[in-house]
Amino acid sequence: MALGLPPLNFKPQCSSTSTFSSSSSTNYRPAVILPGLGNNTGDYKKLEFTLQEYGVPTVVAKVSRIDWLRNAAGLVDPNYWKGTLQPRPVLDWYLKRVDDAVQEAKELAQGGKLSVIGHSAGGWLARVYMEEFGLSHISLLLTLGTPHLPPPKGLPGVIDQTRGLLYYVQQHCKKAVYTPELKYVCIAGRYLQGARFVNDSKVAVESMATIDDDQQVSDVAVVKNKTDSTPVSTTFQARFVGQGYKQVCGEADVWGDGVVPEVSAHLEGALNISLDGVYHSPVGSDDISRPWYGSPAVVEQWIHHLLN
């Protein structure tokens, strides 16, 4: 695999205990997990445990499902109806939870830097946090199934579900980079190929470059695992999921994790990775037939970014 990624039988060289000890022989930088839209802190308990087994001290931002109802405050903002909504003040409550988690992780870091793991909307909200609160203490932003890109404007039947938030992030947040000082790693899942309700014979053809050993790390990088994905026969599920993909990227017949299209989960300038068979959410997933980004076997494929 490009970039010297570890083989699937990669085993972490760290403590097997579920708690982190400051006396551990190898101290990895702490990680902060940011929940996705509709998720709560408890949804990431198993991922937290898995990371701790690798020796990565982990803090999950404290969010409950009912907290997301706070976003309804945006309904009284005229910008919501214009499609020009901005993250603040509507999402101030979430940014405060992120900052609380970051401050807790900074105590664990003892002057060192942090990794931030953003799942789904938590990934672009991490970018908003870094823009508003600073990023000098962050050395890695790793996103899992994050819809980074706003949908194309002017397409029939496509409505920006964020009501302008992703356009704001695209225009105002710093661009992704992959440098020794700060790395953006964007992971997309290829769980299901969507389909259009009509005329779904078109197959999206995607040109994705895999970087070689001599390429500069600051260049756009795309890594895909070696398993070949094959298009599934058109089913109601594929058509239903395809309509969801269309609202995010403007196309229905593309691959994605069942919620977020692969193309939307990547950022120009980042190290972009696609993993076959990976589902979007911890809710409704299992570690065997429907693993999500945080399932142990999937974590094994991206954990090295936190251990470097």
PDB file of C-alpha atoms in Angstrom:
ATOM      1  CA  MET A   1       0.000   0.000   0.000  1.00  0.00           C
ATOM      2  CA  ALA A   2       1.220   3.509  -0.745  1.00  0.00           C
ATOM      3  CA  LEU A   3       2.912   5.607   1.936  1.00  0.00           C
ATOM      4  CA  GLY A   4       4.167   2.468   3.671  1.00  0.00           C
ATOM      5  CA  LEU A   5       0.872   1.803   5.418  1.00  0.00           C
ATOM      6  CA  PRO A   6       1.000  -1.244   7.699  1.00  0.00           C
ATOM      7  CA  PRO A   7      -0.360  -4.578   6.457  1.00  0.00           C
ATOM      8  CA  LEU A   8      -3.690  -5.841   7.721  1.00  0.00           C
ATOM      9  CA  ASN A   9      -1.887  -7.983  10.302  1.00  0.00           C
ATOM     10  CA  PHE A  10      -0.313  -4.876  11.829  1.00  0.00           C
ATOM     11  CA  LYS A  11      -0.142  -5.162  15.618  1.00  0.00           C
ATOM     12  CA  PRO A  12       0.280  -2.153  17.873  1.00  0.00           C
ATOM     13  CA  GLN A  13       3.437  -2.028  19.930  1.00  0.00           C
ATOM     14  CA  CYS A  14       1.869  -0.640  23.067  1.00  0.00           C
ATOM     15  CA  SER A  15       0.202  -1.550  26.306  1.00  0.00           C
ATOM     16  CA  SER A  16      -2.831  -3.857  26.130  1.00  0.00           C
ATOM     17  CA  THR A  17      -4.494  -2.259  29.128  1.00  0.00           C
ATOM     18  CA  SER A  18      -7.628  -0.143  28.737  1.00  0.00           C
ATOM     19  CA  THR A  19      -6.306   2.801  30.719  1.00  0.00           C
ATOM     20  CA  PHE A  20      -3.382   5.062  30.026  1.00  0.00           C
ATOM     21  CA  SER A  21      -0.522   5.363  32.461  1.00  0.00           C
ATOM     22  CA  SER A  22       1.840   8.324  32.431  1.00  0.00           C
ATOM     23  CA  SER A  23       4.605   5.886  33.324  1.00  0.00           C
ATOM     24  CA  SER A  24       4.062   3.986  30.049  1.00  0.00           C
ATOM     25  CA  SER A  25       7.283   3.499  28.079  1.00  0.00           C
ATOM     26  CA  THR A  26       5.685   5.105  24.997  1.00  0.00           C
ATOM     27  CA  ASN A  27       3.548   8.198  25.414  1.00  0.00           C
ATOM     28  CA  TYR A  28       1.371   8.893  22.416  1.00  0.00           C
ATOM     29  CA  ARG A  29      -0.324  12.234  22.020  1.00  0.00           C
ATOM     30  CA  PRO A  30      -3.869  12.295  23.469  1.00  0.00           C
ATOM     31  CA  ALA A  31      -6.842  12.141  21.129  1.00  0.00           C
ATOM     32  CA  VAL A  32     -10.108  14.056  21.316  1.00  0.00           C
ATOM     33  CA  ILE A  33     -13.156  12.430  19.687  1.00  0.00           C
ATOM     34  CA  LEU A  34     -15.864  14.756  18.355  1.00  0.00           C
ATOM     35  CA  PRO A  35     -19.305  13.107  17.935  1.00  0.00           C
ATOM     36  CA  GLY A  36     -21.272  13.382  14.731  1.00  0.00           C
ATOM     37  CA  LEU A  37     -24.732  14.846  14.244  1.00  0.00           C
ATOM     38  CA  GLY A  38     -27.288  12.993  16.359  1.00  0.00           C
ATOM     39  CA  ASN A  39     -24.666  10.914  18.148  1.00  0.00           C
ATOM     40  CA  ASN A  40     -23.838  11.048  21.833  1.00  0.00           C
ATOM     41  CA  THR A  41     -20.731  10.455  23.910  1.00  0.00           C
ATOM     42  CA  GLY A  42     -21.698   6.871  24.705  1.00  0.00           C
ATOM     43  CA  ASP A  43     -21.705   5.902  21.028  1.00  0.00           C
ATOM     44  CA  TYR A  44     -17.912   6.224  21.055  1.00  0.00           C
ATOM     45  CA  LYS A  45     -17.207   4.284  24.255  1.00  0.00           C
ATOM     46  CA  LYS A  46     -15.914   1.234  22.399  1.00  0.00           C
ATOM     47  CA  LEU A  47     -13.725   3.371  20.134  1.00  0.00           C
ATOM     48  CA  GLU A  48     -12.360   5.141  23.194  1.00  0.00           C
ATOM     49  CA  PHE A  49     -11.552   1.755  24.743  1.00  0.00           C
ATOM     50  CA  THR A  50      -9.893   0.561  21.527  1.00  0.00           C
ATOM     51  CA  LEU A  51      -7.659   3.634  21.313  1.00  0.00           C
ATOM     52  CA  GLN A  52      -6.682   3.276  24.954  1.00  0.00           C
ATOM     53  CA  GLU A  53      -5.641  -0.304  24.261  1.00  0.00           C
ATOM     54  CA  TYR A  54      -3.150   1.087  21.772  1.00  0.00           C
ATOM     55  CA  GLY A  55      -1.873   3.428  24.479  1.00  0.00           C
ATOM     56  CA  VAL A  56      -3.624   6.553  23.200  1.00  0.00           C
ATOM     57  CA  PRO A  57      -5.231   8.531  26.048  1.00  0.00           C
ATOM     58  CA  THR A  58      -8.648   9.558  24.783  1.00  0.00           C
ATOM     59  CA  VAL A  59     -11.298  12.132  25.653  1.00  0.00           C
ATOM     60  CA  VAL A  60     -14.751  12.168  24.047  1.00  0.00           C
ATOM     61  CA  ALA A  61     -16.560  15.500  23.883  1.00  0.00           C
ATOM     62  CA  LYS A  62     -19.607  15.368  26.144  1.00  0.00           C
ATOM     63  CA  VAL A  63     -22.680  15.463  23.911  1.00  0.00           C
ATOM     64  CA  SER A  64     -26.134  13.961  24.402  1.00  0.00           C
ATOM     65  CA  ARG A  65     -28.698  13.290  21.676  1.00  0.00           C
ATOM     66  CA  ILE A  66     -31.069  15.886  23.067  1.00  0.00           C
ATOM     67  CA  ASP A  67     -28.295  18.492  22.829  1.00  0.00           C
ATOM     68  CA  TRP A  68     -28.691  18.478  19.068  1.00  0.00           C
ATOM     69  CA  LEU A  69     -32.135  20.024  19.453  1.00  0.00           C
ATOM     70  CA  ARG A  70     -30.284  23.234  20.303  1.00  0.00           C
ATOM     71  CA  ASN A  71     -29.600  23.564  16.582  1.00  0.00           C
ATOM     72  CA  ALA A  72     -33.278  24.426  16.143  1.00  0.00           C
ATOM     73  CA  ALA A  73     -32.299  27.917  17.288  1.00  0.00           C
ATOM     74  CA  GLY A  74     -31.106  28.411  13.741  1.00  0.00           C
ATOM     75  CA  LEU A  75     -34.702  28.377  12.521  1.00  0.00           C
ATOM     76  CA  VAL A  76     -35.220  31.921  13.803  1.00  0.00           C
ATOM     77  CA  ASP A  77     -32.169  33.158  11.906  1.00  0.00           C
ATOM     78  CA  PRO A  78     -33.126  34.588   8.493  1.00  0.00           C
ATOM     79  CA  ASN A  79     -29.862  33.171   7.140  1.00  0.00           C
ATOM     80  CA  TYR A  80     -31.230  29.665   7.708  1.00  0.00           C
ATOM     81  CA  TRP A  81     -33.968  30.264   5.154  1.00  0.00           C
ATOM     82  CA  LYS A  82     -31.569  31.993   2.779  1.00  0.00           C
ATOM     83  CA  GLY A  83     -29.119  29.095   2.963  1.00  0.00           C
ATOM     84  CA  THR A  84     -26.372  31.342   4.361  1.00  0.00           C
ATOM     85  CA  LEU A  85     -26.310  30.118   7.964  1.00  0.00           C
ATOM     86  CA  GLN A  86     -23.056  30.544   9.914  1.00  0.00           C
ATOM     87  CA  PRO A  87     -21.749  28.218  12.676  1.00  0.00           C
ATOM     88  CA  ARG A  88     -21.903  30.876  15.354  1.00  0.00           C
ATOM     89  CA  PRO A  89     -23.901  31.430  17.451  1.00  0.00           C
ATOM     90  CA  VAL A  90     -26.058  28.390  16.521  1.00  0.00           C
ATOM     91  CA  LEU A  91     -23.280  25.882  17.240  1.00  0.00           C
ATOM     92  CA  ASP A  92     -21.585  27.699  20.116  1.00  0.00           C
ATOM     93  CA  TRP A  93     -22.849  25.007  22.484  1.00  0.00           C
ATOM     94  CA  TYR A  94     -20.976  22.315  20.523  1.00  0.00           C
ATOM     95  CA  LEU A  95     -17.796  24.357  20.210  1.00  0.00           C
ATOM     96  CA  LYS A  96     -17.845  24.829  24.001  1.00  0.00           C
ATOM     97  CA  ARG A  97     -18.060  21.034  24.491  1.00  0.00           C
ATOM     98  CA  VAL A  98     -15.154  20.609  22.098  1.00  0.00           C
ATOM     99  CA  ASP A  99     -13.073  23.153  23.981  1.00  0.00           C
ATOM    100  CA  ASP A 100     -13.845  21.463  27.305  1.00  0.00           C
ATOM    101  CA  ALA A 101     -12.619  18.141  25.880  1.00  0.00           C
ATOM    102  CA  VAL A 102      -9.537  19.758  24.372  1.00  0.00           C
ATOM    103  CA  GLN A 103      -8.619  21.386  27.687  1.00  0.00           C
ATOM    104  CA  GLU A 104      -8.939  18.011  29.423  1.00  0.00           C
ATOM    105  CA  ALA A 105      -6.740  16.384  26.777  1.00  0.00           C
ATOM    106  CA  LYS A 106      -4.147  19.167  27.062  1.00  0.00           C
ATOM    107  CA  GLU A 107      -3.699  18.260  30.716  1.00  0.00           C
ATOM    108  CA  LEU A 108      -2.959  14.698  29.643  1.00  0.00           C
ATOM    109  CA  ALA A 109      -0.560  15.952  26.969  1.00  0.00           C
ATOM    110  CA  GLN A 110       1.562  17.793  29.543  1.00  0.00           C
ATOM    111  CA  GLY A 111       2.666  20.425  27.061  1.00  0.00           C
ATOM    112  CA  GLY A 112       2.575  18.168  24.028  1.00  0.00           C
ATOM    113  CA  LYS A 113       0.209  18.284  21.086  1.00  0.00           C
ATOM    114  CA  LEU A 114      -3.108  16.573  20.430  1.00  0.00           C
ATOM    115  CA  SER A 115      -4.875  14.519  17.796  1.00  0.00           C
ATOM    116  CA  VAL A 116      -8.473  15.402  16.971  1.00  0.00           C
ATOM    117  CA  ILE A 117     -10.782  12.728  15.550  1.00  0.00           C
ATOM    118  CA  GLY A 118     -13.972  14.100  14.044  1.00  0.00           C
ATOM    119  CA  HIS A 119     -16.736  11.683  13.089  1.00  0.00           C
ATOM    120  CA  SER A 120     -19.244  12.810  10.465  1.00  0.00           C
ATOM    121  CA  ALA A 121     -20.236  16.438  11.183  1.00  0.00           C
ATOM    122  CA  GLY A 122     -17.692  16.391  14.006  1.00  0.00           C
ATOM    123  CA  GLY A 123     -14.989  16.602  11.333  1.00  0.00           C
ATOM    124  CA  TRP A 124     -16.064  19.904   9.805  1.00  0.00           C
ATOM    125  CA  LEU A 125     -17.001  21.216  13.245  1.00  0.00           C
ATOM    126  CA  ALA A 126     -13.407  20.471  14.233  1.00  0.00           C
ATOM    127  CA  ARG A 127     -12.299  22.751  11.402  1.00  0.00           C
ATOM    128  CA  VAL A 128     -14.584  25.484  12.711  1.00  0.00           C
ATOM    129  CA  TYR A 129     -13.145  24.983  16.207  1.00  0.00           C
ATOM    130  CA  MET A 130      -9.581  25.197  14.897  1.00  0.00           C
ATOM    131  CA  GLU A 131     -10.433  28.409  13.048  1.00  0.00           C
ATOM    132  CA  GLU A 132     -12.137  30.039  16.041  1.00  0.00           C
ATOM    133  CA  PHE A 133     -10.011  28.750  18.935  1.00  0.00           C
ATOM    134  CA  GLY A 134      -6.616  28.198  17.278  1.00  0.00           C
ATOM    135  CA  LEU A 135      -4.736  25.091  16.241  1.00  0.00           C
ATOM    136  CA  SER A 136      -1.255  25.507  17.708  1.00  0.00           C
ATOM    137  CA  HIS A 137      -1.883  22.596  20.084  1.00  0.00           C
ATOM    138  CA  ILE A 138      -3.193  20.240  17.368  1.00  0.00           C
ATOM    139  CA  SER A 139      -0.895  18.178  15.144  1.00  0.00           C
ATOM    140  CA  LEU A 140      -3.446  15.863  13.522  1.00  0.00           C
ATOM    141  CA  LEU A 141      -7.034  16.190  12.363  1.00  0.00           C
ATOM    142  CA  LEU A 142      -8.377  12.784  11.358  1.00  0.00           C
ATOM    143  CA  THR A 143     -11.922  12.757  10.008  1.00  0.00           C
ATOM    144  CA  LEU A 144     -14.164   9.720   9.678  1.00  0.00           C
ATOM    145  CA  GLY A 145     -16.961   9.921   7.145  1.00  0.00           C
ATOM    146  CA  THR A 146     -17.143  13.707   7.304  1.00  0.00           C
ATOM    147  CA  PRO A 147     -19.155  15.538   4.623  1.00  0.00           C
ATOM    148  CA  HIS A 148     -16.531  18.206   4.045  1.00  0.00           C
ATOM    149  CA  LEU A 149     -17.836  19.624   0.783  1.00  0.00           C
ATOM    150  CA  PRO A 150     -21.068  21.542   0.276  1.00  0.00           C
ATOM    151  CA  PRO A 151     -23.452  20.231  -2.389  1.00  0.00           C
ATOM    152  CA  PRO A 152     -23.314  21.837  -5.849  1.00  0.00           C
ATOM    153  CA  LYS A 153     -25.660  24.785  -6.229  1.00  0.00           C
ATOM    154  CA  GLY A 154     -28.461  24.894  -8.726  1.00  0.00           C
ATOM    155  CA  LEU A 155     -29.115  21.171  -9.131  1.00  0.00           C
ATOM    156  CA  PRO A 156     -32.809  20.187  -9.251  1.00  0.00           C
ATOM    157  CA  GLY A 157     -33.915  18.285  -6.157  1.00  0.00           C
ATOM    158  CA  VAL A 158     -30.735  19.045  -4.188  1.00  0.00           C
ATOM    159  CA  ILE A 159     -31.116  21.024  -0.960  1.00  0.00           C
ATOM    160  CA  ASP A 160     -28.198  21.971   1.271  1.00  0.00           C
ATOM    161  CA  GLN A 161     -29.027  20.123   4.476  1.00  0.00           C
ATOM    162  CA  THR A 162     -26.664  22.369   6.468  1.00  0.00           C
ATOM    163  CA  ARG A 163     -28.405  25.532   5.232  1.00  0.00           C
ATOM    164  CA  GLY A 164     -25.119  27.181   4.313  1.00  0.00           C
ATOM    165  CA  LEU A 165     -22.838  25.901   7.071  1.00  0.00           C
ATOM    166  CA  LEU A 166     -20.622  23.852   4.748  1.00  0.00           C
ATOM    167  CA  TYR A 167     -20.306  26.771   2.335  1.00  0.00           C
ATOM    168  CA  TYR A 168     -19.114  28.858   5.277  1.00  0.00           C
ATOM    169  CA  VAL A 169     -16.553  26.204   6.267  1.00  0.00           C
ATOM    170  CA  GLN A 170     -15.307  25.947   2.701  1.00  0.00           C
ATOM    171  CA  GLN A 171     -14.888  29.716   2.388  1.00  0.00           C
ATOM    172  CA  HIS A 172     -13.632  30.668   5.842  1.00  0.00           C
ATOM    173  CA  CYS A 173     -11.772  27.713   7.370  1.00  0.00           C
ATOM    174  CA  LYS A 174      -8.116  27.038   6.623  1.00  0.00           C
ATOM    175  CA  LYS A 175      -7.352  24.680   3.776  1.00  0.00           C
ATOM    176  CA  ALA A 176      -6.278  21.127   4.509  1.00  0.00           C
ATOM    177  CA  VAL A 177      -2.560  20.387   4.632  1.00  0.00           C
ATOM    178  CA  TYR A 178      -0.356  17.368   5.167  1.00  0.00           C
ATOM    179  CA  THR A 179       2.881  18.627   6.655  1.00  0.00           C
ATOM    180  CA  PRO A 180       5.169  17.526   9.503  1.00  0.00           C
ATOM    181  CA  GLU A 181       3.607  20.193  11.729  1.00  0.00           C
ATOM    182  CA  LEU A 182      -0.053  19.554  10.935  1.00  0.00           C
ATOM    183  CA  LYS A 183      -1.657  16.653   9.141  1.00  0.00           C
ATOM    184  CA  TYR A 184      -5.185  16.320   7.801  1.00  0.00           C
ATOM    185  CA  VAL A 185      -6.219  12.712   7.217  1.00  0.00           C
ATOM    186  CA  CYS A 186      -9.672  12.192   5.714  1.00  0.00           C
ATOM    187  CA  ILE A 187     -11.108   8.672   5.712  1.00  0.00           C
ATOM    188  CA  ALA A 188     -14.083   7.704   3.578  1.00  0.00           C
ATOM    189  CA  GLY A 189     -16.019   4.443   3.613  1.00  0.00           C
ATOM    190  CA  ARG A 190     -17.132   2.429   0.580  1.00  0.00           C
ATOM    191  CA  TYR A 191     -19.998   0.456   2.081  1.00  0.00           C
ATOM    192  CA  LEU A 192     -22.689   0.827  -0.576  1.00  0.00           C
ATOM    193  CA  GLN A 193     -22.968   2.219  -4.070  1.00  0.00           C
ATOM    194  CA  GLY A 194     -26.052   4.354  -4.500  1.00  0.00           C
ATOM    195  CA  ALA A 195     -28.359   4.316  -7.497  1.00  0.00           C
ATOM    196  CA  ARG A 196     -30.717   6.736  -9.155  1.00  0.00           C
ATOM    197  CA  PHE A 197     -34.450   6.085  -9.087  1.00  0.00           C
ATOM    198  CA  VAL A 198     -34.481   6.204 -12.895  1.00  0.00           C
ATOM    199  CA  ASN A 199     -31.850   5.663 -15.556  1.00  0.00           C
ATOM    200  CA  ASP A 200     -29.410   4.224 -13.054  1.00  0.00           C
ATOM    201  CA  SER A 201     -27.207   2.505 -15.616  1.00  0.00           C
ATOM    202  CA  LYS A 202     -24.642   5.273 -15.405  1.00  0.00           C
ATOM    203  CA  VAL A 203     -21.612   4.274 -13.380  1.00  0.00           C
ATOM    204  CA  ALA A 204     -19.558   7.052 -11.912  1.00  0.00           C
ATOM    205  CA  VAL A 205     -15.943   6.755 -12.997  1.00  0.00           C
ATOM    206  CA  GLU A 206     -13.496   8.268 -10.622  1.00  0.00           C
ATOM    207  CA  SER A 207      -9.857   9.073 -11.200  1.00  0.00           C
ATOM    208  CA  MET A 208      -7.943   8.819  -7.959  1.00  0.00           C
ATOM    209  CA  ALA A 209      -4.185   9.215  -7.769  1.00  0.00           C
ATOM    210  CA  THR A 210      -2.195   7.096  -5.352  1.00  0.00           C
ATOM    211  CA  ILE A 211       0.935   8.850  -4.232  1.00  0.00           C
ATOM    212  CA  ASP A 212       4.273   7.171  -4.578  1.00  0.00           C
ATOM    213  CA  ASP A 213       7.196   7.139  -2.206  1.00  0.00           C
ATOM    214  CA  ASP A 214       8.854  10.159  -3.803  1.00  0.00           C
ATOM    215  CA  GLN A 215       5.846  12.480  -3.734  1.00  0.00           C
ATOM    216  CA  GLN A 216       5.924  15.472  -1.386  1.00  0.00           C
ATOM    217  CA  VAL A 217       3.718  14.990   1.663  1.00  0.00           C
ATOM    218  CA  SER A 218       2.094  18.381   1.129  1.00  0.00           C
ATOM    219  CA  ASP A 219       0.559  17.212  -2.151  1.00  0.00           C
ATOM    220  CA  VAL A 220      -2.956  15.849  -2.406  1.00  0.00           C
ATOM    221  CA  ALA A 221      -2.778  12.190  -1.450  1.00  0.00           C
ATOM    222  CA  VAL A 222      -5.291   9.414  -1.927  1.00  0.00           C
ATOM    223  CA  VAL A 223      -4.865   5.910  -0.557  1.00  0.00           C
ATOM    224  CA  LYS A 224      -7.295   3.083  -1.159  1.00  0.00           C
ATOM    225  CA  ASN A 225      -7.134  -0.364   0.365  1.00  0.00           C
ATOM    226  CA  LYS A 226      -6.471  -3.170  -2.065  1.00  0.00           C
ATOM    227  CA  THR A 227      -9.804  -4.967  -1.927  1.00  0.00           C
ATOM    228  CA  ASP A 228     -11.708  -4.413  -5.160  1.00  0.00           C
ATOM    229  CA  SER A 229     -15.167  -2.950  -4.689  1.00  0.00           C
ATOM    230  CA  THR A 230     -17.763  -4.185  -7.137  1.00  0.00           C
ATOM    231  CA  PRO A 231     -21.038  -2.412  -7.898  1.00  0.00           C
ATOM    232  CA  VAL A 232     -24.024  -3.981  -6.189  1.00  0.00           C
ATOM    233  CA  SER A 233     -27.176  -4.860  -8.098  1.00  0.00           C
ATOM    234  CA  THR A 234     -29.716  -2.070  -8.025  1.00  0.00           C
ATOM    235  CA  THR A 235     -31.983  -2.491  -5.032  1.00  0.00           C
ATOM    236  CA  PHE A 236     -34.415  -0.306  -3.196  1.00  0.00           C
ATOM    237  CA  GLN A 237     -31.724   0.193  -0.547  1.00  0.00           C
ATOM    238  CA  ALA A 238     -29.259   1.412  -3.189  1.00  0.00           C
ATOM    239  CA  ARG A 239     -31.814   3.822  -4.603  1.00  0.00           C
ATOM    240  CA  PHE A 240     -32.820   5.065  -1.160  1.00  0.00           C
ATOM    241  CA  VAL A 241     -29.196   5.581  -0.122  1.00  0.00           C
ATOM    242  CA  GLY A 242     -28.483   7.167  -3.495  1.00  0.00           C
ATOM    243  CA  GLN A 243     -31.036   9.886  -2.802  1.00  0.00           C
ATOM    244  CA  GLY A 244     -29.182  10.652   0.413  1.00  0.00           C
ATOM    245  CA  TYR A 245     -25.870  10.794  -1.444  1.00  0.00           C
ATOM    246  CA  LYS A 246     -27.430  13.150  -3.989  1.00  0.00           C
ATOM    247  CA  GLN A 247     -28.342  15.653  -1.276  1.00  0.00           C
ATOM    248  CA  VAL A 248     -24.706  15.687  -0.161  1.00  0.00           C
ATOM    249  CA  CYS A 249     -22.728  15.653  -3.425  1.00  0.00           C
ATOM    250  CA  GLY A 250     -25.291  16.122  -6.200  1.00  0.00           C
ATOM    251  CA  GLU A 251     -25.002  12.559  -7.520  1.00  0.00           C
ATOM    252  CA  ALA A 252     -26.832   9.392  -6.540  1.00  0.00           C
ATOM    253  CA  ASP A 253     -24.862   6.641  -8.279  1.00  0.00           C
ATOM    254  CA  VAL A 254     -21.619   7.000  -6.312  1.00  0.00           C
ATOM    255  CA  TRP A 255     -19.926   4.992  -3.596  1.00  0.00           C
ATOM    256  CA  GLY A 256     -20.185   5.994   0.047  1.00  0.00           C
ATOM    257  CA  ASP A 257     -20.500   4.750   3.594  1.00  0.00           C
ATOM    258  CA  GLY A 258     -24.285   4.555   3.452  1.00  0.00           C
ATOM    259  CA  VAL A 259     -24.702   8.200   4.493  1.00  0.00           C
ATOM    260  CA  VAL A 260     -21.791  10.273   3.188  1.00  0.00           C
ATOM    261  CA  PRO A 261     -20.469   9.889  -0.382  1.00  0.00           C
ATOM    262  CA  GLU A 262     -16.830   8.983  -0.745  1.00  0.00           C
ATOM    263  CA  VAL A 263     -16.100  12.087  -2.810  1.00  0.00           C
ATOM    264  CA  SER A 264     -17.532  14.391  -0.125  1.00  0.00           C
ATOM    265  CA  ALA A 265     -15.425  12.860   2.653  1.00  0.00           C
ATOM    266  CA  HIS A 266     -12.111  13.857   1.050  1.00  0.00           C
ATOM    267  CA  LEU A 267     -10.385  17.232   1.102  1.00  0.00           C
ATOM    268  CA  GLU A 268      -7.924  18.716  -1.343  1.00  0.00           C
ATOM    269  CA  GLY A 269      -4.534  18.932   0.358  1.00  0.00           C
ATOM    270  CA  ALA A 270      -5.226  16.164   2.872  1.00  0.00           C
ATOM    271  CA  LEU A 271      -4.109  12.554   2.936  1.00  0.00           C
ATOM    272  CA  ASN A 272      -7.321  10.991   1.633  1.00  0.00           C
ATOM    273  CA  ILE A 273      -8.048   7.343   2.339  1.00  0.00           C
ATOM    274  CA  SER A 274     -10.938   5.122   1.211  1.00  0.00           C
ATOM    275  CA  LEU A 275     -11.745   1.882   3.007  1.00  0.00           C
ATOM    276  CA  ASP A 276     -13.970  -0.787   1.507  1.00  0.00           C
ATOM    277  CA  GLY A 277     -16.890  -2.220   3.450  1.00  0.00           C
ATOM    278  CA  VAL A 278     -16.970   0.499   6.109  1.00  0.00           C
ATOM    279  CA  TYR A 279     -20.331   1.812   7.347  1.00  0.00           C
ATOM    280  CA  HIS A 280     -20.945   5.379   8.498  1.00  0.00           C
ATOM    281  CA  SER A 281     -22.188   5.230  12.080  1.00  0.00           C
ATOM    282  CA  PRO A 282     -21.654   3.318  15.314  1.00  0.00           C
ATOM    283  CA  VAL A 283     -25.453   3.236  15.575  1.00  0.00           C
ATOM    284  CA  GLY A 284     -26.745   0.306  13.557  1.00  0.00           C
ATOM    285  CA  SER A 285     -23.290  -1.163  13.000  1.00  0.00           C
ATOM    286  CA  ASP A 286     -21.585  -4.298  14.213  1.00  0.00           C
ATOM    287  CA  ASP A 287     -17.972  -5.365  14.034  1.00  0.00           C
ATOM    288  CA  ILE A 288     -18.538  -8.315  11.682  1.00  0.00           C
ATOM    289  CA  SER A 289     -21.167  -7.799   8.980  1.00  0.00           C
ATOM    290  CA  ARG A 290     -21.390  -3.996   9.140  1.00  0.00           C
ATOM    291  CA  PRO A 291     -18.230  -2.534  10.667  1.00  0.00           C
ATOM    292  CA  TRP A 292     -18.000   1.219  11.054  1.00  0.00           C
ATOM    293  CA  TYR A 293     -14.949   3.475  11.182  1.00  0.00           C
ATOM    294  CA  GLY A 294     -14.474   2.774  14.895  1.00  0.00           C
ATOM    295  CA  SER A 295     -14.702  -1.021  14.752  1.00  0.00           C
ATOM    296  CA  PRO A 296     -11.427  -2.608  15.955  1.00  0.00           C
ATOM    297  CA  ALA A 297     -10.534  -4.153  12.575  1.00  0.00           C
ATOM    298  CA  VAL A 298     -11.081  -0.795  10.865  1.00  0.00           C
ATOM    299  CA  VAL A 299      -9.219   1.197  13.523  1.00  0.00           C
ATOM    300  CA  GLU A 300      -6.286  -1.117  12.858  1.00  0.00           C
ATOM    301  CA  GLN A 301      -6.063   0.370   9.378  1.00  0.00           C
ATOM    302  CA  TRP A 302      -5.763   4.002  10.519  1.00  0.00           C
ATOM    303  CA  ILE A 303      -4.347   3.865  14.062  1.00  0.00           C
ATOM    304  CA  HIS A 304      -0.768   4.404  12.851  1.00  0.00           C
ATOM    305  CA  HIS A 305      -1.611   8.038  12.109  1.00  0.00           C
ATOM    306  CA  LEU A 306      -2.105   8.553  15.846  1.00  0.00           C
ATOM    307  CA  LEU A 307       1.010   6.638  16.823  1.00  0.00           C
ATOM    308  CA  ASN A 308       3.494   8.487  14.613  1.00  0.00           C
TER     309      ASN A 308
END
